[in-house]
Short mmCIF file of C-alpha atoms in Angstrom, two decimals:
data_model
loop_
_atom_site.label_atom_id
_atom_site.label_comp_id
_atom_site.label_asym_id
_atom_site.label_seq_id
_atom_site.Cartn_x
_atom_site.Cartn_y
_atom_site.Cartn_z
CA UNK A 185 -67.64 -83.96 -0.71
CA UNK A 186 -69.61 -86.03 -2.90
CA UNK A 187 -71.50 -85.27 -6.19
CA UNK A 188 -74.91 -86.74 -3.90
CA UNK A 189 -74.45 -84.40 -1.18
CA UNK A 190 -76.24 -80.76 -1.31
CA UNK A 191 -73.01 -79.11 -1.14
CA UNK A 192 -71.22 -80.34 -3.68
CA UNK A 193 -73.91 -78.69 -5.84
CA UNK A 194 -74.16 -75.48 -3.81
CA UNK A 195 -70.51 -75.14 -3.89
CA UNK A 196 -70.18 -75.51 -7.50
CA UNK A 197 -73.09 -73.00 -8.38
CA UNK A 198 -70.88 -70.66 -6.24
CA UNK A 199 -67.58 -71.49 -8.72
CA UNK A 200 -69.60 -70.59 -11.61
CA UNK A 201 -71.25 -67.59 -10.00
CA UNK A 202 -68.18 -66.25 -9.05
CA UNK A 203 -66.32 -66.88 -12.55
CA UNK A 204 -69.16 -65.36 -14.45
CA UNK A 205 -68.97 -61.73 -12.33
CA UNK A 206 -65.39 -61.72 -11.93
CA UNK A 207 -64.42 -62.78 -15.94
CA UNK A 208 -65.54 -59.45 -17.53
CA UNK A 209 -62.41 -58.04 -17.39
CA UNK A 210 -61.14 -60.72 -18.97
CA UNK A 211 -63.70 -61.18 -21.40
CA UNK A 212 -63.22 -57.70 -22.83
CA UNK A 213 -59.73 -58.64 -23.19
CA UNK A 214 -60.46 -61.56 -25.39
CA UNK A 215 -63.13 -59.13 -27.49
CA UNK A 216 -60.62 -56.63 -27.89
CA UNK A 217 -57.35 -58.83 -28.66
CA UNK A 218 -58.57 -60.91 -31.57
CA UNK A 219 -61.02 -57.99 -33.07
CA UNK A 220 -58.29 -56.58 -35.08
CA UNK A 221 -57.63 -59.92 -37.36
CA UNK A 222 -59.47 -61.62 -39.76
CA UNK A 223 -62.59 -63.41 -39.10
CA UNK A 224 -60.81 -66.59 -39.68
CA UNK A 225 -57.82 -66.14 -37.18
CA UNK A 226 -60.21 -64.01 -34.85
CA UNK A 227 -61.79 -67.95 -33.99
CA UNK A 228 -57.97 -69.80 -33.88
CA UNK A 229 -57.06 -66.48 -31.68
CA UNK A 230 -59.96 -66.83 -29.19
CA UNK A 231 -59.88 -70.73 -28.99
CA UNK A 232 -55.95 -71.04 -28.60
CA UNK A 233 -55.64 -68.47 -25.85
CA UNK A 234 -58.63 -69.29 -23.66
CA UNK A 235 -57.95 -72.59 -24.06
CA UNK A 236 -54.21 -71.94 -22.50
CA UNK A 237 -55.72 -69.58 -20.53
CA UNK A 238 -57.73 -72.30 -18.98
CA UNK A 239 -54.86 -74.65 -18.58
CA UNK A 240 -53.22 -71.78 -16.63
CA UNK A 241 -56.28 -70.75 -14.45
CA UNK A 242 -56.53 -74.73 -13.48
CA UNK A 243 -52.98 -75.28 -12.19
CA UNK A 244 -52.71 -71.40 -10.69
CA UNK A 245 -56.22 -72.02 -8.78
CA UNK A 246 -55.13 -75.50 -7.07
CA UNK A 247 -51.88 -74.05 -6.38
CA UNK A 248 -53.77 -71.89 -4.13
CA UNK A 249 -56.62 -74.89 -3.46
CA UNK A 250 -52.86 -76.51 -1.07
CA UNK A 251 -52.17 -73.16 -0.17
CA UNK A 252 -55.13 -72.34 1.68
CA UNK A 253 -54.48 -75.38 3.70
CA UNK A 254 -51.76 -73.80 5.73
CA UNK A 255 -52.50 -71.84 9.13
CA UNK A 256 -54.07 -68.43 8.74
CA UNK A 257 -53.40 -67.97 5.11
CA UNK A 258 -57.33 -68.91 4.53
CA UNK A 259 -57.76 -65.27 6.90
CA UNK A 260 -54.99 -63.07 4.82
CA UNK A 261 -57.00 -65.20 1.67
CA UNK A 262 -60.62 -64.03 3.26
CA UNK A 263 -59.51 -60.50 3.72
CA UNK A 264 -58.12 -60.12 0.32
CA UNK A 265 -61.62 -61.43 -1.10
CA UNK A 266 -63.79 -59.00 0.88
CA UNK A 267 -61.65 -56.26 -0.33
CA UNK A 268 -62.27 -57.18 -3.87
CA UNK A 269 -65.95 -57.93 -3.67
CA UNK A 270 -65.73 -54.09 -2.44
CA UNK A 271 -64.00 -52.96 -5.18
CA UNK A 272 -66.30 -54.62 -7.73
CA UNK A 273 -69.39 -51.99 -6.18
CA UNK A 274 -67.29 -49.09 -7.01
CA UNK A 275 -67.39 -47.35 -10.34
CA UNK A 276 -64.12 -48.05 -13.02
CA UNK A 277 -62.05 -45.38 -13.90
CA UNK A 278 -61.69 -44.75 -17.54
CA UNK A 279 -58.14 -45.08 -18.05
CA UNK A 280 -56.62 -45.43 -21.36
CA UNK A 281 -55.36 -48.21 -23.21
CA UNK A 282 -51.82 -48.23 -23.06
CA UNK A 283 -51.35 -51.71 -24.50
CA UNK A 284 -50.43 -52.86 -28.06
CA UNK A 285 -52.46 -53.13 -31.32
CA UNK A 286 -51.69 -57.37 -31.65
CA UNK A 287 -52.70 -57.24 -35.87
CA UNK A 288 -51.05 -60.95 -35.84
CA UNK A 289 -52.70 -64.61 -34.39
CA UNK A 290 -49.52 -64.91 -32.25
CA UNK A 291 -49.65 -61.50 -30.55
CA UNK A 292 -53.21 -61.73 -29.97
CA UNK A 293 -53.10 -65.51 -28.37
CA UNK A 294 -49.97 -63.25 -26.55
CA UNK A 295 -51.97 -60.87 -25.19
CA UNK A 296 -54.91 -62.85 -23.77
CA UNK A 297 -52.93 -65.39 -22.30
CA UNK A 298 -50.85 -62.55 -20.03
CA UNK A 299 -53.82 -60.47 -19.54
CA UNK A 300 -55.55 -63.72 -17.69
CA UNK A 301 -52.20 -64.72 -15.59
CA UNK A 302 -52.53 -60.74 -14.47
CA UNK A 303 -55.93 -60.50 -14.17
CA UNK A 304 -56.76 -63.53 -12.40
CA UNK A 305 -56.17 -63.44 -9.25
CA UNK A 306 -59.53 -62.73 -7.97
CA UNK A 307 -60.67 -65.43 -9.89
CA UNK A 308 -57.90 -67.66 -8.11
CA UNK A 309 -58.19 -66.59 -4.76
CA UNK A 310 -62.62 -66.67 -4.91
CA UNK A 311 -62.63 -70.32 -6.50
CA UNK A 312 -60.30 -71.34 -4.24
CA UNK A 313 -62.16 -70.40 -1.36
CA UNK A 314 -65.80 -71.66 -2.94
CA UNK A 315 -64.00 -75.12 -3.47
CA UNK A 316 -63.30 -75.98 0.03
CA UNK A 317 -60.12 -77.96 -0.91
CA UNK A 318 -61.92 -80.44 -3.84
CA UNK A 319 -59.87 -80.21 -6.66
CA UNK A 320 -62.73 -82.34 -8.65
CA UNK A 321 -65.15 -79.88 -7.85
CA UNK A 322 -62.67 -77.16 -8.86
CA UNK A 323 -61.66 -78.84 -11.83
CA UNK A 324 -65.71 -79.54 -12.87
CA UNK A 325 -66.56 -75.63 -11.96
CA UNK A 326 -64.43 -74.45 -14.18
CA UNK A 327 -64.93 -76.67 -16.99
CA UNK A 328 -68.00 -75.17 -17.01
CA UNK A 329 -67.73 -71.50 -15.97
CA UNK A 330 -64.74 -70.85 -18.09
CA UNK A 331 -66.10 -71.95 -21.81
CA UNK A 332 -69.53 -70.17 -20.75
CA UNK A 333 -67.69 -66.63 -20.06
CA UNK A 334 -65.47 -66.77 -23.10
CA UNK A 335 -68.44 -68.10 -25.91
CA UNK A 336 -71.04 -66.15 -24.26
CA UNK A 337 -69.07 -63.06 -22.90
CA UNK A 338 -70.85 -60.19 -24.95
CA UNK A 339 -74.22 -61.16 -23.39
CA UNK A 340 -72.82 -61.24 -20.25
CA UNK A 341 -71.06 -57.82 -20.24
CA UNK A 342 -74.86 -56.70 -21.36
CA UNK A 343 -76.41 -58.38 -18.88
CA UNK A 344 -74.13 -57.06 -15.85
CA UNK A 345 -74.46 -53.74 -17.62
CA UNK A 346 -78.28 -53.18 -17.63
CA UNK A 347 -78.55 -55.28 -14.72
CA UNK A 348 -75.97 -54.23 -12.08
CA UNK A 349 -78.02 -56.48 -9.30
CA UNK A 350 -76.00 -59.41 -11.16
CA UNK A 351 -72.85 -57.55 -10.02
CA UNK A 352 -74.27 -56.82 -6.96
CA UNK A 353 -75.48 -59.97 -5.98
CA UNK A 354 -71.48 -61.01 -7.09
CA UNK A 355 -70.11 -58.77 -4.70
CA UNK A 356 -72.41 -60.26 -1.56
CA UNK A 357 -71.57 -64.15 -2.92
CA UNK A 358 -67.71 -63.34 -2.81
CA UNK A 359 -68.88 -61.70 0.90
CA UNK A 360 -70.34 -64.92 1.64
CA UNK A 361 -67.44 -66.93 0.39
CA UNK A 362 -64.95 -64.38 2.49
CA UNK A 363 -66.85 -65.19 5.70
CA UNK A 364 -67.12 -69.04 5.36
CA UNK A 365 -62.83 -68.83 4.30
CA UNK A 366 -62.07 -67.10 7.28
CA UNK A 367 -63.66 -69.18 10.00
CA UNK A 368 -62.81 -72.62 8.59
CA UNK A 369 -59.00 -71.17 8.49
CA UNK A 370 -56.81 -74.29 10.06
CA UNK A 371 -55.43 -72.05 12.57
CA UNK A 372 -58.60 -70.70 14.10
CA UNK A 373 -61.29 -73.42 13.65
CA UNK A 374 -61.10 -75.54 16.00
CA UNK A 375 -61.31 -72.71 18.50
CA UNK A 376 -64.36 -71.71 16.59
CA UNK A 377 -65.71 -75.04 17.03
CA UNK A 378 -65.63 -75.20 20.43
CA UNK A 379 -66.26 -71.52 21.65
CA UNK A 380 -68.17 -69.70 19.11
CA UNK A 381 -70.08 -72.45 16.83
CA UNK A 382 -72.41 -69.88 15.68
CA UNK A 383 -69.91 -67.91 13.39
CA UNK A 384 -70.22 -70.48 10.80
CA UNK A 385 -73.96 -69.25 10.27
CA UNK A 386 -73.18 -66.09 11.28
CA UNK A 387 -69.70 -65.01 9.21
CA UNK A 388 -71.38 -65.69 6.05
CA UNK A 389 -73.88 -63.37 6.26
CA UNK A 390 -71.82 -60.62 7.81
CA UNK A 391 -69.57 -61.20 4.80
CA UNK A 392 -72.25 -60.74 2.16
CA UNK A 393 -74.44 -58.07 3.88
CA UNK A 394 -71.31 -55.77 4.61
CA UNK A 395 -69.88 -56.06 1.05
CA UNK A 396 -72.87 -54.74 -0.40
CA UNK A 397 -73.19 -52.24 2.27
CA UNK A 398 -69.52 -51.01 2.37
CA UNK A 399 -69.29 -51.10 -1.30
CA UNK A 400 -72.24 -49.04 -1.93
CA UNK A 401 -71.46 -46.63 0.36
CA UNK A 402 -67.80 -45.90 -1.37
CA UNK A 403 -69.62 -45.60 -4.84
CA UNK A 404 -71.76 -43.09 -3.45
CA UNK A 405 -69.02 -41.31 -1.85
CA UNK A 406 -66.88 -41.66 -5.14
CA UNK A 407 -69.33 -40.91 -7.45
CA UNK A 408 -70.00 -37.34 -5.26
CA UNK A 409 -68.18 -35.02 -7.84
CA UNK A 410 -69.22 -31.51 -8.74
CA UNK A 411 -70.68 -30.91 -12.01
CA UNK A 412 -69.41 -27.84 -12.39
CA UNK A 413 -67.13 -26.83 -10.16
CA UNK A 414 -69.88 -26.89 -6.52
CA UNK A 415 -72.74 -28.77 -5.54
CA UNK A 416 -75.32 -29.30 -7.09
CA UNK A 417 -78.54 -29.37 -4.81
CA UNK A 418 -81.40 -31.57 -6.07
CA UNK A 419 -83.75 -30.20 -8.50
CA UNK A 420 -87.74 -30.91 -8.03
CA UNK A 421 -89.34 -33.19 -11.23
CA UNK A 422 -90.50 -31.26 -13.54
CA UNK A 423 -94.22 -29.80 -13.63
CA UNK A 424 -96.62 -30.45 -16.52
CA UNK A 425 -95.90 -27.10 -17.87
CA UNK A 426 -92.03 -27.59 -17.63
CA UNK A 427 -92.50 -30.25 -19.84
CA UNK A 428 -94.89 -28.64 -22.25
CA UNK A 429 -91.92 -25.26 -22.63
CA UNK A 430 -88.84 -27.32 -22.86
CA UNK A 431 -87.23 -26.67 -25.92
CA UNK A 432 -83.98 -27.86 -25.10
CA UNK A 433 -83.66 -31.47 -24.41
CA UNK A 434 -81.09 -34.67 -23.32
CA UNK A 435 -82.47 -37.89 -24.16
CA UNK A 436 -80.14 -40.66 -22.42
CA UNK A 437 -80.33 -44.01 -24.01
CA UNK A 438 -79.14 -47.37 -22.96
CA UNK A 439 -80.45 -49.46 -25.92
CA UNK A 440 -83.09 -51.23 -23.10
CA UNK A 441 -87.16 -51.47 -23.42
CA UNK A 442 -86.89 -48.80 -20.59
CA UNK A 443 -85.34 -47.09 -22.87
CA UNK A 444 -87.58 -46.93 -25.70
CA UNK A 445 -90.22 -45.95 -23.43
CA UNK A 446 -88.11 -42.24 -23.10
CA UNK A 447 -88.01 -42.36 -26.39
CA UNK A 448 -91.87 -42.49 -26.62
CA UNK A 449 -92.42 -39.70 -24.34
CA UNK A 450 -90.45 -37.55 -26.04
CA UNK A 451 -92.38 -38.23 -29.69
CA UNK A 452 -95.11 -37.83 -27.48
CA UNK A 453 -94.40 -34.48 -26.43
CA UNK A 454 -92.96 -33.35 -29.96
CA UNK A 455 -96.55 -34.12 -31.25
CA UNK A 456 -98.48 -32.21 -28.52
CA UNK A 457 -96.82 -29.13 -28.80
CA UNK A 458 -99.16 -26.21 -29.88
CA UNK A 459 -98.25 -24.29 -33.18
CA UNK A 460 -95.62 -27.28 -33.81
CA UNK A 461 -93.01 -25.46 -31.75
CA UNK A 462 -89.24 -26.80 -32.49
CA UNK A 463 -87.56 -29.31 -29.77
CA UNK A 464 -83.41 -29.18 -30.17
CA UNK A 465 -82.60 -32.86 -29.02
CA UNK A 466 -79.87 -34.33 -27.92
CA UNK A 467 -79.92 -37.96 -27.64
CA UNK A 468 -77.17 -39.55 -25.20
CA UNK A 469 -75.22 -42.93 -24.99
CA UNK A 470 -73.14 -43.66 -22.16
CA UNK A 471 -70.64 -46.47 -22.19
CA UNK A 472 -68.58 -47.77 -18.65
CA UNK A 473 -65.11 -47.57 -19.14
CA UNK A 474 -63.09 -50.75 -19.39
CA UNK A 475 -61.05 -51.10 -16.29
CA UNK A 476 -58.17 -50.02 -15.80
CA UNK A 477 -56.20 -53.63 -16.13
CA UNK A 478 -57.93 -53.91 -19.63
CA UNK A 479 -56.58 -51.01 -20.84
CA UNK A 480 -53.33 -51.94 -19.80
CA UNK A 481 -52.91 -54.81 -22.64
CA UNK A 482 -55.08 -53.31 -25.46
CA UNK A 483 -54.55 -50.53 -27.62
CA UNK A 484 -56.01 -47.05 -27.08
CA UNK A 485 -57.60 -46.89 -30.53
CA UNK A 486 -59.02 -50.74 -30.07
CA UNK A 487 -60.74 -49.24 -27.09
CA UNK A 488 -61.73 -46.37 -28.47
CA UNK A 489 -63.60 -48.56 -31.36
CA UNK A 490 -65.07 -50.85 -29.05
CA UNK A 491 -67.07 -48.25 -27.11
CA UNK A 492 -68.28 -46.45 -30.33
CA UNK A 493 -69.47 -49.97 -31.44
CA UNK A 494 -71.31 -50.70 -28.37
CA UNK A 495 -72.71 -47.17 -28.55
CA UNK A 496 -74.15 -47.63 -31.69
CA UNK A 497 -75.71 -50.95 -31.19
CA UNK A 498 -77.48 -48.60 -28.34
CA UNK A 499 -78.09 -46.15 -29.73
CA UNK A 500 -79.79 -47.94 -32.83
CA UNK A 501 -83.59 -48.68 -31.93
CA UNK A 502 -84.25 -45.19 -30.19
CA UNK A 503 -82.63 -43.12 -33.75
CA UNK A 504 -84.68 -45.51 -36.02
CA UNK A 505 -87.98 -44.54 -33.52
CA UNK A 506 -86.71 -41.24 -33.73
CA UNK A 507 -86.12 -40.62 -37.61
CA UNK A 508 -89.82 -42.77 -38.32
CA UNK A 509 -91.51 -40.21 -36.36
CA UNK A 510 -89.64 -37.27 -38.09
CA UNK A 511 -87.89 -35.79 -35.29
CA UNK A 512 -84.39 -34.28 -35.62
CA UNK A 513 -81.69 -34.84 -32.77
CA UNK A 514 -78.03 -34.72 -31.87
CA UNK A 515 -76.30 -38.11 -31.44
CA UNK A 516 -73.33 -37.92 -28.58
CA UNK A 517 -71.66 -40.95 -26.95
CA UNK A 518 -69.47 -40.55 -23.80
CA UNK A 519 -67.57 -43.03 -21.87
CA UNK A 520 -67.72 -42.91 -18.04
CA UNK A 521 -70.20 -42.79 -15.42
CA UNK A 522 -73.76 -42.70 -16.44
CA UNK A 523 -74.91 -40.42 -14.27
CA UNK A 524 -72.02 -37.91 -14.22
CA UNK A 525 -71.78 -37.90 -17.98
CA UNK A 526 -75.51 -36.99 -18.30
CA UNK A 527 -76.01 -34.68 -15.97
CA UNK A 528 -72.91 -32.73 -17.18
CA UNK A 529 -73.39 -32.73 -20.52
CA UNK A 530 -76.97 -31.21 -19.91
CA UNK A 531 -75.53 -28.44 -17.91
CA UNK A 532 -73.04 -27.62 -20.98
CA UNK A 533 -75.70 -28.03 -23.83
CA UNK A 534 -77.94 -25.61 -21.65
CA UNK A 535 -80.58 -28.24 -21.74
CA UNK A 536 -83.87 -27.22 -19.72
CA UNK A 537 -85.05 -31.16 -19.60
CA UNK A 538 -83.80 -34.53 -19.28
CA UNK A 539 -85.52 -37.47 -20.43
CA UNK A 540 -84.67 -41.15 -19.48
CA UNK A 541 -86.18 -44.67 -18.60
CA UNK A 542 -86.25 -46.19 -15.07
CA UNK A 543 -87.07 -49.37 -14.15
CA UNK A 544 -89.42 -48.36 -11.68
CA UNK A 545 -87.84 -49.36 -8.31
CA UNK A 546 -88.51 -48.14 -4.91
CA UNK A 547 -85.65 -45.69 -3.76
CA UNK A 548 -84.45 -48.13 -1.54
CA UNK A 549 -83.99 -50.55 -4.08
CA UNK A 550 -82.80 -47.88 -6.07
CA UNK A 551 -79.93 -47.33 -4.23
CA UNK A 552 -78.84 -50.89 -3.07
CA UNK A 553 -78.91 -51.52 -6.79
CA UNK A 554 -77.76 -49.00 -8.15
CA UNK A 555 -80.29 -47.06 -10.14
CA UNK A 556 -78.73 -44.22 -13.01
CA UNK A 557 -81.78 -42.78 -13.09
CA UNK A 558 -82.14 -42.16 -9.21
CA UNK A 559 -78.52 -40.84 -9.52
CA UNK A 560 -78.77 -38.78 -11.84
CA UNK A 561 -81.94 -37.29 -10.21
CA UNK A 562 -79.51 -36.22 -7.40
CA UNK A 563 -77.11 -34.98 -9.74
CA UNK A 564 -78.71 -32.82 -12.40
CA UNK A 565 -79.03 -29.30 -12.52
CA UNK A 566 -82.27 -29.59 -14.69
CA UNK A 567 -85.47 -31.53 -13.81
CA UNK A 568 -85.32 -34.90 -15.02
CA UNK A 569 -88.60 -36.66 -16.60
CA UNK A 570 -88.50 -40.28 -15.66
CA UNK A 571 -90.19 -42.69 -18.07
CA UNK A 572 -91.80 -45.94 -16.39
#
């Protein structure tokens, strides 16, 4: 495969693609390990253990690059990637840390280097399978993947956050990957070759369309819990003159423009209400839970300070539109599910109206991509006023 031929290039867009949606974890590792030192070491601790992170992540990935050489191990390989472009659709459990505080440069370097060799095998086995057996094209893919997700791994943890089509679209390249692995396995293709030609357009796409399909459909199934106790049948949008006689309401915040445009509405209705009637809000931040193998190598109270930082840096524009236009409010942050946390905290506060952003998407867009807002729609036990 040469650097002139189409799919070098395609191959090594997949490398990157893959790296960027399967580093988070890893990312948040990094965040969390060196935050406790000085500014100073917090550099020396994030350049010396990514960089022998790295090093590792190299010589573990073409380990696997002559692996997946032998007869039917690209299949076992293949089936093991489809099962964790699946997982990556389903929602994280919020387990707690159980890891050390690292307060020194050595324990911190400690931690992210053994949090990668644990948490990489995804990476391994999903790089290995985009490189087709180039070790220059692995080598080049992650010389460039790697030193993006580590300098730039805030912004990406946002972006997958408000955007989870990037995950999504993750999940179905790793699909795509899966399908190509298992039909060029050495024990199988050259019956492929001669009897069923076709797979090799056709296992790709299966692969890709069936993650996203499968994996949705789990995360709907998971994310099916009672709010309190039962069911909770879906309750109509509210009418004009709900909104006008709320005087109880949620306001759920994510820090996006969507956002702010709740955040409007409900000045909005503050101002039109006759007589200057009072409005108890309650504004609401919910932050995913790291996942489970994160929490394994950091501390609980490092954790427990990186969500209330991220919370506030959400929470931030909405309370300064909030205090300008005079109106008082509640702050809570939870960690979890979005839509679980919301709707459930509503039903406790006794809250007669929630308020949030959408992004406007059909409802089958919606729920390919995974829309809060239409979830929580199906999961609150008050109406819910979408802003668009």
């Amino acid at each position: 495969m040469s650097f002139a031929s189409p799919e070098f290039w395609i191959a090594l867009l997949q490398i990157i693609g893959i790296n960027i949606v399967l580093s988070g974890d890893n990312a948040v590792v990094i965040a969390l390990a060196a935050r406790s030192l000085p500014a100073a070491q917090q550099k020396k601790a994030i350049a010396w253990g990514s960089g022998a992170a790295v090093v590792m992540r190299i010589v573990l990935t073409i380990v696997a690059v002559e692996l997946l050489r032998l007869p039917y191990l690209k299949l076992i390989g293949a089936a093991l990637l489809l099962w964790i472009a699946v997982q990556l659709l389903l929602p994280e459990d919020d387990g707690g840390g159980h890891g050390q505080a690292g307060g020194t440069l050595a324990a911190a370097i400690k931690t992210i280097l053994l949090a990668d060799l644990v948490m990489s095998l995804d990476n391994v086995i999903g790089v290995a399978a985009a490189a087709k057996g180039s070790v220059i094209l692995l080598v080049v893919g992650l010389a460039i993947s790697i030193p993006l997700v580590i300098f730039a791994s805030t912004l990406l943890l946002g972006l997958m956050g408000r955007f989870p089509v990037i995950v999504t679209i993750g999940a179905g390249l790793l699909g795509w990957v899966a399908g190509e692995m298992a039909v060029t396995d050495p024990g199988i293709v050259a019956w492929v070759d001669v009897q069923m030609p076709s797979l090799h357009r056709v296992a790709p796409v299966v692969g890709a369309i069936g993650v996203v399909l499968v994996g949705k459909w789990l995360a709907s199934r998971r994310r099916m819990v009672p709010v309190a106790g039962g069911s909770v049948a879906p309750v109509a949008p509210p009418t004009d003159a709900q909104v006008v006689a709320a005087r109880r309401a949620l306001l759920a915040v994510d820090g996006s423009d969507h956002a702010q445009r709740a955040v409007h509405r409900i000045i909005a209705m503050r101002r039109g209400e006759a007589g200057g009637g009072s409005l108890e809000l309650h504004l609401l931040n919910v932050q995913p839970p790291v996942p489970g193998d994160v929490s394994t190598f950091v501390a609980d109270a490092s954790i427990e300070r990186y969500h209330d930082e991220r919370s506030d840096v959400a929470l931030a524009a909405s309370r300064s539109l909030l205090d300008a236009a005079g109106l008082p409010y509640q702050v809570h942050a939870a960690v979890g599910d979005p839509a679980t946390e919301i709707a459930s905290l509503a039903e406790r506060l006794r809250c007669d109206l929630i308020v949030m952003g959408t992004r406007g998407l059909g409802a089958t867009a919606a729920a390919l991509l995974g829309s809060v807002a239409q979830r929580t729609v199906e999961r609150s036990p008050v109406p819910v006023l979408l802003a668009t």
